[in-house]
Amino acid sequence: MLPLLAIALAIGSGARTLAGEEEAGRLELVLSYPVPRRRAVAAKAAAVAVEVAAFCATAYAALALASQVFGLGLPPGRLAGGLLSVFLLALLHGWLAVGTGAATPSRALAIGVPAAAAAAAYLVGGLHGLAGWLDPFRFVSSFWWAGQAPLSSGVEYAHLLVLVLATAAALTAALVLIGRRDLDTA
Amino acid sequence: MTAAPAIETAALSKTYAGGVRALADLDLRVERGEVFAFLGPNGAGKSTTIRLLLDLIRPTAGRAWILGYDCRTDSVETRRRVGYMPGDLRLFDRLTGREQLDSLARLRGSVDSAWRRTLSERFAVVLDRPIRELSRGNRQKLGIVQAFMHRPPVLVLDEPTSGLDPLLQGEFRTLLHETVAGGASVFLSSHSLDEVQHVADRVAIIRSGRLTDVDSVERLRGRSLRHVTVTFSQPADPHAFASLEGVRVVGVEGVVVRLSAPVAAMDAVVKAAARHRLVDLVSAPADLEEIFLELYREEDDRA
């Protein structure tokens, strides 16, 4: 549940900050200032990261408190690892939203593309053990790399590195794509 | 770079995806210290040109420079030197005017804050209410302040006075005069000659993505049309005028014949009129709006 909430927040933020601003016509004035497009997109990506990090920090505090109060006995290290995987999962999709917004001015697409990617990854990650033919595809599922049950069984930090790389790739794509097109000024 | 003109374009062209040809082979040169008006009906390619200058969209062909900097490869340098007022100004509705200007000033880096205050006072800008509560005219005033607040050497203004009341339009003209007196250049787009004829040094006319004419406002007037009203002592045949080059018979009411005639045809008009007994002959200059229309008519005739 927590990863899905975090992803929804990240996609909303990523789509609003770039594609949404362009659709609203406000990006035109900002980009008429002496700001390189890449820097503007990098600043927006950073804002998404801050928002997701704040969400995860709040969730960490709430879960740590709940663990104390209800005696769940969650080791702080495992909780932190679990939330790090949630953070990376959400950031990946938030930056995919920024990247989609960098490629096209549509806010609907900037929500739809990462949401579809998340839904597919979620299904593959959850079903690959049940449906044998899906098994080879688990490697394209961000949820699989994030770990199936990080709070009970911990996270594989080597697997999280894959999420880090995918997230970096999404940001790189955003920075490249924004430089290549006409701003939508309709 | 000191010799470079304020704005220069060479064969600048833009065809949008889908094949819409918005601008074709535009060659322009805006000198330093002049107000250059860029005139044409809506959809003629004015905003396309401006967006190419600011690197918001990319040309299909051709190049453009501002103060010698390439608008494509040195766009941060060009935008540093430009104050831009979009034709369709969109601001952050949640912010107050002051917050919006603060945010833009930070983006700009260096802003003359005393000058910004002066501008806000001169245009009676509403600073302390959220922008969503402001009228179109009040938003437009924020647009003026943000375009001028860093004292840019080049101003690119897309229909800047739409929505301003007449008093502030006068103040805006004063501001333009001061700006060019200080050595800056202004590129001013408009669909109305009336709006620019008191401020512009030269006028370019664009239509369907093509430059049709560049001339000084004075010469445009000089080349201009005359409204000629001839009153004869008895009803006369207007066909004698209609056959003259460039002359149109606008109306005939009894003994009165109304013509529109280019200055070049005045001699022929007077000689044709003089064949009959005259009571009166009045010649008055047409205003620029009509000249504008006449230029378009010539274009159509040639096409």
CSV table of C-alpha atoms in Angstrom, one decimal:
chain,number,residue,atom,x,y,z
A,1,MET,CA,0.0,0.0,0.0
A,2,LEU,CA,2.7,2.4,1.0
A,3,PRO,CA,4.7,2.1,-2.3
A,4,LEU,CA,1.5,2.7,-4.3
A,5,LEU,CA,0.7,5.8,-2.4
A,6,ALA,CA,4.3,7.1,-2.8
A,7,ILE,CA,4.2,6.3,-6.5
A,8,ALA,CA,0.9,8.1,-7.0
A,9,LEU,CA,2.3,11.2,-5.1
A,10,ALA,CA,5.5,11.1,-7.2
A,11,ILE,CA,3.7,10.8,-10.5
A,12,GLY,CA,1.3,13.6,-9.7
A,13,SER,CA,4.1,15.8,-8.6
A,14,GLY,CA,6.3,15.0,-11.7
A,15,ALA,CA,3.4,15.5,-14.1
A,16,ARG,CA,2.2,18.8,-12.5
A,17,THR,CA,5.6,20.4,-12.3
A,18,LEU,CA,6.6,20.2,-16.0
A,19,ALA,CA,3.8,19.1,-18.3
A,20,GLY,CA,1.2,20.8,-16.2
A,21,GLU,CA,3.1,24.0,-16.1
A,22,GLU,CA,3.6,23.9,-19.9
A,23,GLU,CA,-0.1,23.2,-20.5
A,24,ALA,CA,-1.0,26.1,-18.3
A,25,GLY,CA,1.3,28.3,-20.4
A,26,ARG,CA,3.5,29.3,-17.5
A,27,LEU,CA,6.6,27.6,-18.7
A,28,GLU,CA,6.9,30.1,-21.6
A,29,LEU,CA,7.6,33.0,-19.4
A,30,VAL,CA,10.1,31.0,-17.2
A,31,LEU,CA,12.0,29.8,-20.2
A,32,SER,CA,12.2,33.3,-21.7
A,33,TYR,CA,14.4,34.1,-18.8
A,34,PRO,CA,18.2,33.3,-18.9
A,35,VAL,CA,17.7,29.8,-17.6
A,36,PRO,CA,18.9,26.8,-19.5
A,37,ARG,CA,16.1,24.4,-20.2
A,38,ARG,CA,18.1,21.6,-18.6
A,39,ARG,CA,18.5,23.5,-15.4
A,40,ALA,CA,14.8,24.2,-15.2
A,41,VAL,CA,14.0,20.5,-15.6
A,42,ALA,CA,16.7,19.5,-13.1
A,43,ALA,CA,15.2,21.9,-10.6
A,44,LYS,CA,11.8,20.4,-11.1
A,45,ALA,CA,13.1,16.9,-10.8
A,46,ALA,CA,14.8,17.9,-7.5
A,47,ALA,CA,11.5,19.3,-6.2
A,48,VAL,CA,9.9,15.9,-7.0
A,49,ALA,CA,12.7,14.2,-5.1
A,50,VAL,CA,12.3,16.4,-2.1
A,51,GLU,CA,8.5,15.8,-2.0
A,52,VAL,CA,8.9,12.0,-2.2
A,53,ALA,CA,11.7,12.1,0.4
A,54,ALA,CA,9.5,14.1,2.8
A,55,PHE,CA,6.7,11.6,2.3
A,56,CYS,CA,9.1,8.7,3.1
A,57,ALA,CA,10.6,10.4,6.1
A,58,THR,CA,7.1,11.0,7.5
A,59,ALA,CA,6.2,7.4,6.8
A,60,TYR,CA,9.4,6.3,8.6
A,61,ALA,CA,8.6,8.3,11.6
A,62,ALA,CA,5.0,7.1,11.7
A,63,LEU,CA,6.0,3.4,11.3
A,64,ALA,CA,8.8,3.7,13.9
A,65,LEU,CA,6.4,5.2,16.3
A,66,ALA,CA,3.7,2.6,15.6
A,67,SER,CA,6.3,-0.1,16.1
A,68,GLN,CA,7.2,1.3,19.5
A,69,VAL,CA,3.6,1.8,20.6
A,70,PHE,CA,2.3,-1.5,19.4
A,71,GLY,CA,5.4,-3.5,20.1
A,72,LEU,CA,5.8,-4.7,16.5
A,73,GLY,CA,9.6,-5.0,17.0
A,74,LEU,CA,10.6,-3.6,13.6
A,75,PRO,CA,14.4,-3.2,13.5
A,76,PRO,CA,15.1,0.5,12.6
A,77,GLY,CA,17.6,-0.6,10.0
A,78,ARG,CA,15.1,-2.8,8.2
A,79,LEU,CA,12.5,-0.1,8.3
A,80,ALA,CA,14.9,2.4,6.8
A,81,GLY,CA,15.9,-0.1,4.1
A,82,GLY,CA,12.2,-0.7,3.3
A,83,LEU,CA,11.5,3.0,3.0
A,84,LEU,CA,14.6,3.5,0.9
A,85,SER,CA,13.2,1.0,-1.6
A,86,VAL,CA,9.8,2.8,-1.5
A,87,PHE,CA,11.6,6.1,-2.1
A,88,LEU,CA,13.5,4.8,-5.1
A,89,LEU,CA,10.4,3.1,-6.6
A,90,ALA,CA,8.4,6.3,-6.2
A,91,LEU,CA,11.3,8.5,-7.5
A,92,LEU,CA,11.7,6.3,-10.5
A,93,HIS,CA,8.1,6.9,-11.5
A,94,GLY,CA,8.0,10.5,-10.6
A,95,TRP,CA,11.0,11.1,-12.8
A,96,LEU,CA,9.4,9.1,-15.6
A,97,ALA,CA,6.6,11.6,-15.3
A,98,VAL,CA,9.1,14.4,-15.6
A,99,GLY,CA,10.7,12.6,-18.6
A,100,THR,CA,7.4,12.1,-20.3
A,101,GLY,CA,6.7,15.8,-19.8
A,102,ALA,CA,10.1,16.6,-21.3
A,103,ALA,CA,9.2,14.6,-24.4
A,104,THR,CA,5.7,15.8,-24.9
A,105,PRO,CA,3.6,18.7,-23.5
A,106,SER,CA,0.7,16.5,-22.4
A,107,ARG,CA,-0.1,16.2,-18.7
A,108,ALA,CA,-2.4,13.3,-19.4
A,109,LEU,CA,0.5,11.4,-20.9
A,110,ALA,CA,2.9,12.5,-18.2
A,111,ILE,CA,0.5,10.7,-15.7
A,112,GLY,CA,-0.5,7.9,-18.0
A,113,VAL,CA,2.9,6.6,-19.1
A,114,PRO,CA,4.5,6.2,-15.6
A,115,ALA,CA,1.2,5.0,-14.2
A,116,ALA,CA,1.0,2.3,-16.8
A,117,ALA,CA,4.6,1.4,-16.2
A,118,ALA,CA,3.9,1.1,-12.5
A,119,ALA,CA,0.8,-1.0,-13.0
A,120,ALA,CA,2.6,-3.4,-15.3
A,121,ALA,CA,5.6,-3.7,-13.0
A,122,TYR,CA,3.3,-4.3,-10.0
A,123,LEU,CA,1.4,-7.1,-11.8
A,124,VAL,CA,4.5,-8.8,-13.1
A,125,GLY,CA,6.2,-8.4,-9.7
A,126,GLY,CA,3.2,-9.9,-7.9
A,127,LEU,CA,2.3,-12.7,-10.4
A,128,HIS,CA,5.6,-13.9,-11.9
A,129,GLY,CA,5.8,-16.6,-9.2
A,130,LEU,CA,2.3,-17.8,-10.0
A,131,ALA,CA,2.3,-17.6,-13.8
A,132,GLY,CA,5.4,-19.4,-15.0
A,133,TRP,CA,5.4,-17.7,-18.4
A,134,LEU,CA,5.8,-14.3,-16.7
A,135,ASP,CA,8.8,-15.4,-14.7
A,136,PRO,CA,11.5,-14.3,-17.3
A,137,PHE,CA,9.9,-10.9,-17.3
A,138,ARG,CA,10.5,-10.2,-13.6
A,139,PHE,CA,13.7,-8.5,-14.5
A,140,VAL,CA,11.8,-5.6,-16.1
A,141,SER,CA,9.6,-5.1,-13.0
A,142,SER,CA,10.6,-2.3,-10.8
A,143,PHE,CA,8.6,-3.8,-8.0
A,144,TRP,CA,10.6,-7.0,-8.2
A,145,TRP,CA,13.9,-5.1,-7.9
A,146,ALA,CA,12.4,-3.2,-5.0
A,147,GLY,CA,11.8,-6.4,-3.1
A,148,GLN,CA,8.6,-8.2,-2.4
A,149,ALA,CA,8.4,-7.9,1.4
A,150,PRO,CA,11.1,-5.4,2.5
A,151,LEU,CA,9.7,-5.1,6.1
A,152,SER,CA,9.6,-8.7,6.9
A,153,SER,CA,12.5,-10.0,4.9
A,154,GLY,CA,14.7,-6.9,4.4
A,155,VAL,CA,16.0,-5.5,1.1
A,156,GLU,CA,18.7,-6.6,-1.3
A,157,TYR,CA,20.9,-3.5,-1.6
A,158,ALA,CA,22.4,-4.8,-4.8
A,159,HIS,CA,18.9,-5.0,-6.3
A,160,LEU,CA,18.2,-1.4,-5.2
A,161,LEU,CA,21.2,-0.3,-7.2
A,162,VAL,CA,19.3,-1.4,-10.3
A,163,LEU,CA,16.5,1.0,-9.3
A,164,VAL,CA,19.1,3.8,-8.8
A,165,LEU,CA,20.4,3.2,-12.3
A,166,ALA,CA,16.9,3.2,-13.8
A,167,THR,CA,16.0,6.4,-12.0
A,168,ALA,CA,19.2,8.1,-13.2
A,169,ALA,CA,18.3,6.9,-16.7
A,170,ALA,CA,14.9,8.5,-16.4
A,171,LEU,CA,16.4,11.8,-15.3
A,172,THR,CA,19.0,11.7,-18.1
A,173,ALA,CA,16.3,11.1,-20.7
A,174,ALA,CA,14.3,14.1,-19.3
A,175,LEU,CA,17.4,16.4,-19.6
A,176,VAL,CA,18.1,15.3,-23.1
A,177,LEU,CA,14.5,15.4,-24.4
A,178,ILE,CA,13.7,18.8,-23.1
A,179,GLY,CA,16.4,20.4,-25.2
A,180,ARG,CA,15.1,18.8,-28.4
A,181,ARG,CA,11.7,20.2,-29.0
A,182,ASP,CA,9.5,23.2,-29.5
A,183,LEU,CA,7.8,24.5,-26.4
A,184,ASP,CA,4.0,24.1,-26.8
A,185,THR,CA,2.5,27.5,-26.9
A,186,ALA,CA,-0.9,26.9,-28.2
B,1,MET,CA,29.9,42.9,-30.8
B,2,THR,CA,29.2,46.6,-30.4
B,3,ALA,CA,28.4,46.9,-34.1
B,4,ALA,CA,25.9,44.1,-34.1
B,5,PRO,CA,22.3,45.2,-34.6
B,6,ALA,CA,19.7,44.7,-31.8
B,7,ILE,CA,18.0,41.9,-33.7
B,8,GLU,CA,18.8,40.3,-37.0
B,9,THR,CA,17.3,37.4,-38.8
B,10,ALA,CA,18.4,35.6,-42.0
B,11,ALA,CA,15.9,33.5,-44.0
B,12,LEU,CA,14.3,32.5,-40.7
B,13,SER,CA,11.6,29.9,-41.4
B,14,LYS,CA,9.3,27.8,-39.3
B,15,THR,CA,7.0,25.0,-40.5
B,16,TYR,CA,5.2,23.3,-37.6
B,17,ALA,CA,4.6,19.6,-37.4
B,18,GLY,CA,1.6,18.9,-39.6
B,19,GLY,CA,3.0,21.1,-42.3
B,20,VAL,CA,1.7,24.5,-41.2
B,21,ARG,CA,4.0,27.1,-42.6
B,22,ALA,CA,4.1,29.8,-40.0
B,23,LEU,CA,7.1,31.8,-41.2
B,24,ALA,CA,8.9,31.8,-44.5
B,25,ASP,CA,12.4,33.3,-45.2
B,26,LEU,CA,12.2,36.2,-42.8
B,27,ASP,CA,15.0,38.8,-43.2
B,28,LEU,CA,14.9,41.5,-40.6
B,29,ARG,CA,17.3,44.0,-39.1
B,30,VAL,CA,16.3,46.0,-36.0
B,31,GLU,CA,18.9,48.7,-35.3
B,32,ARG,CA,19.9,49.8,-31.8
B,33,GLY,CA,17.9,52.6,-30.3
B,34,GLU,CA,14.9,52.2,-32.5
B,35,VAL,CA,11.3,51.1,-31.9
B,36,PHE,CA,10.5,48.5,-34.6
B,37,ALA,CA,6.9,47.6,-35.0
B,38,PHE,CA,6.0,44.2,-36.4
B,39,LEU,CA,2.6,44.4,-37.8
B,40,GLY,CA,0.1,41.9,-39.1
B,41,PRO,CA,-3.2,40.3,-38.5
B,42,ASN,CA,-3.6,37.5,-35.9
B,43,GLY,CA,-2.0,34.3,-37.1
B,44,ALA,CA,0.4,36.1,-39.5
B,45,GLY,CA,3.5,34.7,-37.8
B,46,LYS,CA,4.3,37.5,-35.3
B,47,SER,CA,4.3,35.3,-32.2
B,48,THR,CA,6.1,32.5,-34.1
B,49,THR,CA,8.9,35.0,-34.9
B,50,ILE,CA,9.2,36.2,-31.3
B,51,ARG,CA,9.3,32.6,-30.0
B,52,LEU,CA,12.0,31.8,-32.4
B,53,LEU,CA,14.0,34.8,-31.1
B,54,LEU,CA,13.7,33.5,-27.6
B,55,ASP,CA,14.5,29.9,-28.5
B,56,LEU,CA,11.1,28.7,-27.2
B,57,ILE,CA,10.6,27.0,-30.5
B,58,ARG,CA,13.3,26.0,-33.1
B,59,PRO,CA,13.5,27.2,-36.7
B,60,THR,CA,13.0,24.9,-39.6
B,61,ALA,CA,15.7,26.9,-41.4
B,62,GLY,CA,17.5,30.2,-41.1
B,63,ARG,CA,19.1,31.9,-38.2
B,64,ALA,CA,18.5,34.8,-35.8
B,65,TRP,CA,20.8,36.9,-33.6
B,66,ILE,CA,20.2,39.3,-30.7
B,67,LEU,CA,23.0,41.8,-30.2
B,68,GLY,CA,25.2,39.4,-32.2
B,69,TYR,CA,24.5,36.4,-30.1
B,70,ASP,CA,23.0,33.4,-31.9
B,71,CYS,CA,19.4,32.9,-30.7
B,72,ARG,CA,19.8,29.1,-31.0
B,73,THR,CA,23.3,28.3,-29.7
B,74,ASP,CA,23.7,31.3,-27.3
B,75,SER,CA,20.1,31.4,-26.1
B,76,VAL,CA,20.9,32.0,-22.5
B,77,GLU,CA,23.0,35.0,-23.4
B,78,THR,CA,20.3,36.4,-25.7
B,79,ARG,CA,17.6,35.9,-23.1
B,80,ARG,CA,19.8,37.6,-20.5
B,81,ARG,CA,19.6,40.7,-22.6
B,82,VAL,CA,16.0,40.6,-23.5
B,83,GLY,CA,12.9,41.7,-21.6
B,84,TYR,CA,9.9,39.7,-23.0
B,85,MET,CA,6.3,40.3,-22.7
B,86,PRO,CA,4.2,37.3,-24.0
B,87,GLY,CA,1.1,37.9,-26.0
B,88,ASP,CA,-0.8,35.5,-23.8
B,89,LEU,CA,0.7,36.2,-20.3
B,90,ARG,CA,0.2,33.4,-17.8
B,91,LEU,CA,1.2,34.0,-14.2
B,92,PHE,CA,1.1,31.9,-11.0
B,93,ASP,CA,-2.5,32.6,-9.8
B,94,ARG,CA,-1.8,31.6,-6.2
B,95,LEU,CA,1.0,34.2,-5.8
B,96,THR,CA,0.5,37.9,-5.2
B,97,GLY,CA,1.9,40.3,-7.7
B,98,ARG,CA,4.8,41.0,-5.4
B,99,GLU,CA,5.6,37.4,-4.9
B,100,GLN,CA,5.5,36.7,-8.6
B,101,LEU,CA,7.8,39.6,-9.3
B,102,ASP,CA,10.2,38.5,-6.5
B,103,SER,CA,10.3,35.0,-8.0
B,104,LEU,CA,11.0,36.3,-11.5
B,105,ALA,CA,13.6,38.7,-10.2
B,106,ARG,CA,15.4,35.7,-8.5
B,107,LEU,CA,15.2,33.8,-11.8
B,108,ARG,CA,16.7,36.9,-13.6
B,109,GLY,CA,19.5,37.2,-11.1
B,110,SER,CA,20.1,40.9,-11.3
B,111,VAL,CA,17.3,43.4,-11.1
B,112,ASP,CA,17.4,47.1,-10.4
B,113,SER,CA,15.0,47.0,-7.4
B,114,ALA,CA,14.6,50.8,-7.2
B,115,TRP,CA,13.6,50.8,-10.9
B,116,ARG,CA,11.2,48.0,-10.3
B,117,ARG,CA,9.5,50.0,-7.6
B,118,THR,CA,9.3,53.0,-9.8
B,119,LEU,CA,7.8,51.0,-12.6
B,120,SER,CA,5.2,49.4,-10.2
B,121,GLU,CA,4.3,52.9,-9.0
B,122,ARG,CA,4.0,54.4,-12.5
B,123,PHE,CA,1.7,51.7,-13.6
B,124,ALA,CA,-0.2,51.5,-10.3
B,125,VAL,CA,0.5,47.8,-10.1
B,126,VAL,CA,-1.6,45.8,-7.6
B,127,LEU,CA,1.1,44.0,-5.7
B,128,ASP,CA,-0.6,42.6,-2.6
B,129,ARG,CA,-3.5,40.6,-4.0
B,130,PRO,CA,-3.4,37.1,-5.4
B,131,ILE,CA,-3.0,37.2,-9.2
B,132,ARG,CA,-6.2,35.1,-9.6
B,133,GLU,CA,-8.2,38.1,-8.3
B,134,LEU,CA,-6.7,40.6,-10.8
B,135,SER,CA,-8.3,41.9,-14.0
B,136,ARG,CA,-6.6,41.3,-17.4
B,137,GLY,CA,-5.3,44.9,-17.4
B,138,ASN,CA,-3.8,44.5,-13.9
B,139,ARG,CA,-2.0,41.2,-15.0
B,140,GLN,CA,-0.8,43.0,-18.1
B,141,LYS,CA,0.9,45.6,-15.8
B,142,LEU,CA,2.8,42.9,-14.0
B,143,GLY,CA,3.9,41.7,-17.4
B,144,ILE,CA,5.2,45.2,-18.2
B,145,VAL,CA,7.2,45.5,-14.9
B,146,GLN,CA,8.8,42.0,-15.3
B,147,ALA,CA,9.8,42.8,-18.9
B,148,PHE,CA,11.5,46.2,-18.0
B,149,MET,CA,12.7,45.6,-14.5
B,150,HIS,CA,16.3,44.5,-15.4
B,151,ARG,CA,16.7,47.4,-17.8
B,152,PRO,CA,17.3,45.1,-20.8
B,153,PRO,CA,19.0,46.5,-23.9
B,154,VAL,CA,16.4,44.7,-26.1
B,155,LEU,CA,12.7,44.5,-25.5
B,156,VAL,CA,10.5,42.0,-27.2
B,157,LEU,CA,6.9,42.9,-26.7
B,158,ASP,CA,4.0,40.8,-28.0
B,159,GLU,CA,0.8,43.0,-28.2
B,160,PRO,CA,1.8,44.7,-24.9
B,161,THR,CA,-1.0,47.2,-24.6
B,162,SER,CA,-4.0,44.9,-25.0
B,163,GLY,CA,-6.1,45.2,-21.9
B,164,LEU,CA,-4.5,48.5,-20.7
B,165,ASP,CA,-6.7,51.5,-20.3
B,166,PRO,CA,-6.0,54.5,-22.5
B,167,LEU,CA,-4.2,56.5,-19.7
B,168,LEU,CA,-1.8,53.6,-19.1
B,169,GLN,CA,-1.3,53.1,-22.8
B,170,GLY,CA,0.0,56.7,-22.8
B,171,GLU,CA,2.3,56.0,-19.9
B,172,PHE,CA,3.5,52.9,-21.7
B,173,ARG,CA,4.3,55.0,-24.8
B,174,THR,CA,6.3,57.3,-22.6
B,175,LEU,CA,8.2,54.4,-21.2
B,176,LEU,CA,9.0,53.2,-24.7
B,177,HIS,CA,10.3,56.7,-25.6
B,178,GLU,CA,12.5,56.8,-22.5
B,179,THR,CA,13.7,53.3,-23.2
B,180,VAL,CA,15.0,54.0,-26.7
B,181,ALA,CA,16.3,57.4,-25.6
B,182,GLY,CA,18.5,55.4,-23.2
B,183,GLY,CA,19.9,53.4,-26.2
B,184,ALA,CA,17.8,50.2,-25.9
B,185,SER,CA,15.8,48.7,-28.8
B,186,VAL,CA,12.2,47.7,-28.9
B,187,PHE,CA,10.6,45.0,-31.0
B,188,LEU,CA,6.9,45.6,-30.8
B,189,SER,CA,4.3,43.3,-32.3
B,190,SER,CA,0.8,44.5,-32.9
B,191,HIS,CA,-2.2,43.9,-35.1
B,192,SER,CA,-3.1,47.6,-35.1
B,193,LEU,CA,-1.3,50.4,-36.8
B,194,ASP,CA,-3.0,52.9,-34.6
B,195,GLU,CA,-1.3,51.4,-31.6
B,196,VAL,CA,2.2,51.7,-33.0
B,197,GLN,CA,2.2,54.8,-35.3
B,198,HIS,CA,3.1,57.2,-32.5
B,199,VAL,CA,5.9,55.1,-31.1
B,200,ALA,CA,7.5,53.2,-33.9
B,201,ASP,CA,10.4,54.4,-36.1
B,202,ARG,CA,9.9,51.7,-38.6
B,203,VAL,CA,7.2,49.3,-39.4
B,204,ALA,CA,7.4,45.8,-40.9
B,205,ILE,CA,4.3,44.2,-42.2
B,206,ILE,CA,3.9,40.5,-42.1
B,207,ARG,CA,1.2,38.4,-43.6
B,208,SER,CA,0.7,34.7,-43.9
B,209,GLY,CA,4.3,34.1,-42.6
B,210,ARG,CA,5.8,36.4,-45.2
B,211,LEU,CA,7.3,39.9,-44.8
B,212,THR,CA,5.4,42.1,-47.2
B,213,ASP,CA,6.9,45.5,-46.4
B,214,VAL,CA,9.4,47.4,-44.2
B,215,ASP,CA,9.2,51.1,-44.1
B,216,SER,CA,9.4,54.1,-41.8
B,217,VAL,CA,6.1,55.3,-40.4
B,218,GLU,CA,6.7,58.6,-42.1
B,219,ARG,CA,7.3,57.0,-45.5
B,220,LEU,CA,4.3,54.7,-45.1
B,221,ARG,CA,2.2,57.9,-44.6
B,222,GLY,CA,3.9,59.5,-47.5
B,223,ARG,CA,3.2,56.6,-49.8
B,224,SER,CA,-0.2,56.9,-48.5
B,225,LEU,CA,-3.6,57.3,-49.8
B,226,ARG,CA,-5.6,60.5,-50.1
B,227,HIS,CA,-9.3,60.7,-49.6
B,228,VAL,CA,-10.4,63.1,-52.4
B,229,THR,CA,-13.8,64.6,-52.5
B,230,VAL,CA,-14.6,66.4,-55.7
B,231,THR,CA,-17.8,68.6,-55.9
B,232,PHE,CA,-18.8,69.4,-59.5
B,233,SER,CA,-21.3,72.1,-60.6
B,234,GLN,CA,-23.4,69.4,-62.2
B,235,PRO,CA,-23.4,65.6,-62.0
B,236,ALA,CA,-20.3,64.1,-63.6
B,237,ASP,CA,-19.2,60.8,-64.9
B,238,PRO,CA,-17.0,59.0,-62.3
B,239,HIS,CA,-15.6,56.5,-64.9
B,240,ALA,CA,-13.0,59.0,-65.9
B,241,PHE,CA,-11.4,58.5,-62.4
B,242,ALA,CA,-11.9,54.8,-62.1
B,243,SER,CA,-9.6,54.2,-65.1
B,244,LEU,CA,-6.7,56.0,-63.4
B,245,GLU,CA,-3.9,53.9,-61.9
B,246,GLY,CA,-4.5,53.0,-58.2
B,247,VAL,CA,-7.6,55.2,-57.9
B,248,ARG,CA,-10.9,53.8,-56.6
B,249,VAL,CA,-14.2,55.5,-56.7
B,250,VAL,CA,-15.6,55.2,-53.2
B,251,GLY,CA,-19.0,56.8,-53.8
B,252,VAL,CA,-21.0,59.1,-56.0
B,253,GLU,CA,-23.8,61.3,-54.5
B,254,GLY,CA,-25.2,63.6,-57.1
B,255,VAL,CA,-22.5,66.2,-57.9
B,256,VAL,CA,-20.1,64.8,-55.2
B,257,VAL,CA,-17.6,62.1,-56.1
B,258,ARG,CA,-15.5,60.5,-53.4
B,259,LEU,CA,-12.2,58.8,-54.4
B,260,SER,CA,-9.3,57.2,-52.7
B,261,ALA,CA,-6.1,57.8,-54.6
B,262,PRO,CA,-2.4,57.3,-54.0
B,263,VAL,CA,-0.3,60.4,-53.8
B,264,ALA,CA,1.3,59.5,-57.0
B,265,ALA,CA,-2.0,59.7,-58.9
B,266,MET,CA,-3.0,63.1,-57.6
B,267,ASP,CA,-1.8,64.9,-60.7
B,268,ALA,CA,-3.9,62.7,-63.0
B,269,VAL,CA,-6.9,63.0,-60.6
B,270,VAL,CA,-6.7,66.8,-60.6
B,271,LYS,CA,-6.4,67.0,-64.4
B,272,ALA,CA,-9.3,64.6,-64.9
B,273,ALA,CA,-11.4,66.7,-62.5
B,274,ALA,CA,-10.4,69.9,-64.2
B,275,ARG,CA,-12.1,68.9,-67.4
B,276,HIS,CA,-15.4,69.8,-65.7
B,277,ARG,CA,-16.5,72.8,-63.8
B,278,LEU,CA,-15.5,72.4,-60.2
B,279,VAL,CA,-17.1,73.7,-57.0
B,280,ASP,CA,-14.7,72.2,-54.5
B,281,LEU,CA,-11.9,69.8,-54.2
B,282,VAL,CA,-10.8,68.4,-50.8
B,283,SER,CA,-7.9,66.1,-50.3
B,284,ALA,CA,-7.3,64.5,-46.9
B,285,PRO,CA,-4.7,61.9,-45.8
B,286,ALA,CA,-6.1,58.5,-45.1
B,287,ASP,CA,-5.1,57.1,-41.7
B,288,LEU,CA,-2.6,54.3,-41.4
B,289,GLU,CA,-5.2,51.6,-40.9
B,290,GLU,CA,-6.5,52.3,-44.3
B,291,ILE,CA,-3.0,52.3,-45.8
B,292,PHE,CA,-2.6,48.9,-44.2
B,293,LEU,CA,-5.7,47.6,-45.8
B,294,GLU,CA,-4.6,49.0,-49.2
B,295,LEU,CA,-1.3,47.2,-48.9
B,296,TYR,CA,-3.1,44.0,-48.3
B,297,ARG,CA,-5.4,44.7,-51.3
B,298,GLU,CA,-2.3,45.2,-53.5
B,299,GLU,CA,-0.9,41.9,-52.3
B,300,ASP,CA,-4.1,40.2,-53.2
B,301,ASP,CA,-4.2,41.8,-56.7
B,302,ARG,CA,-0.6,40.6,-57.3
B,303,ALA,CA,-1.3,37.1,-56.1
